[in-house]
XYZ file of C-alpha atoms in Angstrom:
183
model
C -36.489 -28.695 14.622
C -32.887 -29.331 13.604
C -30.459 -26.450 13.613
C -28.603 -25.961 10.332
C -25.316 -24.058 10.360
C -23.933 -23.425 6.875
C -20.232 -23.726 6.141
C -18.152 -20.578 6.292
C -18.137 -19.050 2.819
C -14.901 -19.525 0.885
C -12.904 -16.560 -0.282
C -13.240 -15.728 -3.941
C -9.448 -15.979 -4.386
C -7.496 -18.415 -2.193
C -4.394 -16.194 -2.372
C -5.899 -13.077 -0.786
C -3.703 -13.569 2.269
C -0.735 -12.629 0.055
C -2.005 -9.044 -0.229
C -0.690 -6.675 2.443
C -1.738 -3.100 3.061
C 1.043 -0.991 4.546
C 1.566 2.651 5.311
C 4.718 4.171 3.877
C 6.352 5.458 0.736
C 6.341 3.532 -2.546
C 9.959 4.544 -3.194
C 11.132 2.762 -0.025
C 9.707 -0.651 -0.932
C 12.254 -3.444 -1.279
C 10.267 -5.552 -3.748
C 10.784 -6.948 -7.223
C 8.715 -4.139 -8.783
C 6.715 -1.046 -7.963
C 3.870 0.096 -10.227
C 2.725 3.512 -11.357
C 0.777 5.002 -14.240
C 2.126 7.472 -16.761
C 0.414 9.340 -19.607
C 1.350 8.728 -23.240
C 3.436 11.909 -23.140
C 5.710 10.209 -20.554
C 5.404 13.279 -18.320
C 5.816 12.692 -14.619
C 2.405 13.915 -13.530
C 1.262 13.569 -9.969
C 2.994 13.345 -6.628
C 3.793 9.624 -6.867
C 5.528 9.917 -10.241
C 7.429 13.018 -9.196
C 8.646 11.217 -6.075
C 9.705 8.191 -8.145
C 11.532 10.476 -10.587
C 13.279 12.317 -7.765
C 14.429 9.161 -5.952
C 15.260 7.028 -9.015
C 17.533 9.701 -10.444
C 18.223 11.306 -13.790
C 19.155 8.037 -15.502
C 15.538 6.879 -15.340
C 14.291 9.816 -17.386
C 16.970 9.272 -20.032
C 16.171 5.554 -20.109
C 12.461 6.210 -20.673
C 13.099 8.733 -23.430
C 15.633 6.462 -25.176
C 13.702 3.198 -24.905
C 9.981 3.945 -24.960
C 8.918 5.247 -28.343
C 5.293 6.032 -29.149
C 3.727 4.370 -26.110
C 0.158 3.202 -26.614
C -2.658 3.265 -24.105
C -2.620 0.059 -22.132
C 1.081 -0.682 -22.630
C 3.079 -1.592 -19.524
C 6.826 -1.082 -19.431
C 9.265 -2.479 -16.875
C 12.417 -0.410 -16.432
C 15.292 -0.854 -13.966
C 14.815 0.436 -10.425
C 17.845 2.735 -10.732
C 18.439 4.285 -7.259
C 15.351 2.701 -5.673
C 15.461 -0.467 -3.550
C 13.137 -2.241 -6.022
C 14.508 -4.131 -9.014
C 11.990 -2.681 -11.498
C 9.575 0.188 -11.960
C 6.491 -0.651 -14.018
C 4.833 2.150 -15.930
C 1.274 1.529 -17.145
C 0.362 3.944 -19.926
C -2.964 5.742 -19.419
C -4.504 8.809 -21.069
C -4.136 12.259 -19.543
C -7.082 12.641 -17.171
C -8.245 16.252 -17.365
C -11.649 15.924 -15.755
C -14.295 13.446 -14.568
C -15.277 12.518 -18.128
C -11.752 11.504 -19.129
C -11.455 8.846 -16.443
C -12.565 5.318 -17.150
C -12.706 2.577 -14.539
C -11.619 0.149 -17.243
C -8.360 2.046 -17.842
C -7.229 1.789 -14.229
C -8.475 -1.787 -13.912
C -6.571 -2.817 -17.047
C -3.420 -0.972 -15.932
C -3.457 -2.992 -12.705
C -4.207 -6.316 -14.412
C -1.516 -5.810 -17.060
C 1.093 -4.913 -14.418
C 0.259 -8.153 -12.600
C 0.488 -10.111 -15.867
C 3.859 -8.573 -16.730
C 5.157 -9.339 -13.238
C 4.110 -12.981 -13.655
C 5.722 -13.139 -17.122
C 8.959 -11.755 -15.668
C 8.792 -14.283 -12.760
C 8.570 -11.483 -10.198
C 7.118 -12.599 -6.880
C 6.773 -9.341 -4.933
C 5.101 -6.257 -6.335
C 3.923 -3.003 -4.750
C 1.150 -0.645 -5.830
C 0.538 2.854 -4.507
C -3.006 4.245 -4.835
C -2.319 5.012 -8.519
C -4.735 7.326 -10.237
C -5.976 8.981 -7.032
C -4.174 12.296 -7.416
C -5.581 15.765 -7.840
C -7.285 15.030 -11.171
C -7.687 11.331 -10.607
C -10.254 8.984 -9.208
C -11.737 9.255 -5.720
C -9.669 7.114 -3.330
C -12.487 4.679 -2.493
C -12.947 4.029 -6.213
C -9.186 3.542 -6.654
C -9.197 1.033 -3.797
C -12.017 -0.931 -5.435
C -10.408 -0.944 -8.892
C -6.856 -1.741 -7.804
C -7.926 -4.519 -5.440
C -10.162 -5.984 -8.142
C -7.369 -5.813 -10.747
C -4.912 -7.494 -8.384
C -7.274 -10.264 -7.303
C -8.254 -10.930 -10.919
C -4.619 -11.883 -11.646
C -3.359 -13.033 -8.225
C -2.209 -16.649 -8.191
C 0.377 -19.007 -6.687
C 3.244 -17.267 -8.510
C 3.098 -14.241 -6.204
C 4.522 -14.293 -2.680
C 3.334 -10.805 -1.796
C 1.418 -7.950 -3.357
C 1.774 -4.811 -1.307
C -0.630 -1.880 -1.321
C 1.422 1.062 -0.109
C -0.545 3.994 1.285
C 0.921 7.293 2.445
C -1.929 8.095 4.842
C -3.863 6.089 7.398
C -7.098 7.220 5.698
C -6.082 5.609 2.410
C -4.779 2.543 4.232
C -8.167 2.118 5.913
C -9.977 2.349 2.549
C -7.801 -0.427 1.082
C -8.143 -2.605 4.203
C -11.928 -2.223 4.124
C -11.976 -3.139 0.451
C -9.911 -6.263 1.091
C -12.191 -7.233 3.993
C -15.120 -7.198 1.575
C -13.319 -9.714 -0.611
């Protein structure tokens, strides 16, 4: 009987090696853009947005209020990085999530995909995502890892040098690393 050894399966996206999971703070990332979500009200809800607001400075708030009028769900806006080391901050507009029934996987998936598309359109090559949508009233972190990684890989191509997943805790970092390993 002949022994048959199949070829090693190919990755679903040949650019997966351009995704890095790091532990740190999103506001310390020296990349072309960092991504976050914001409700239609443009309120800085959640720890990530409050940290971005604090570190970017008062000019960011004035810029948002002066330049973003009647944001619609699904819109993505790129604003200057202000006092952050990144060149741009991308805000994906999502609804206010009050409870489990308000959250839709599709909303977070689309927010991630559209941020990647905008980055490509702007010729940005490095982009960083925190675990957006995983705050107090958000999605469970394992679900966020699945949705963000899927959204990134759906739009990841040769135009990107690096997509960084920035996690504040080792627990969250492990969830994202495990999700990438499954890819």
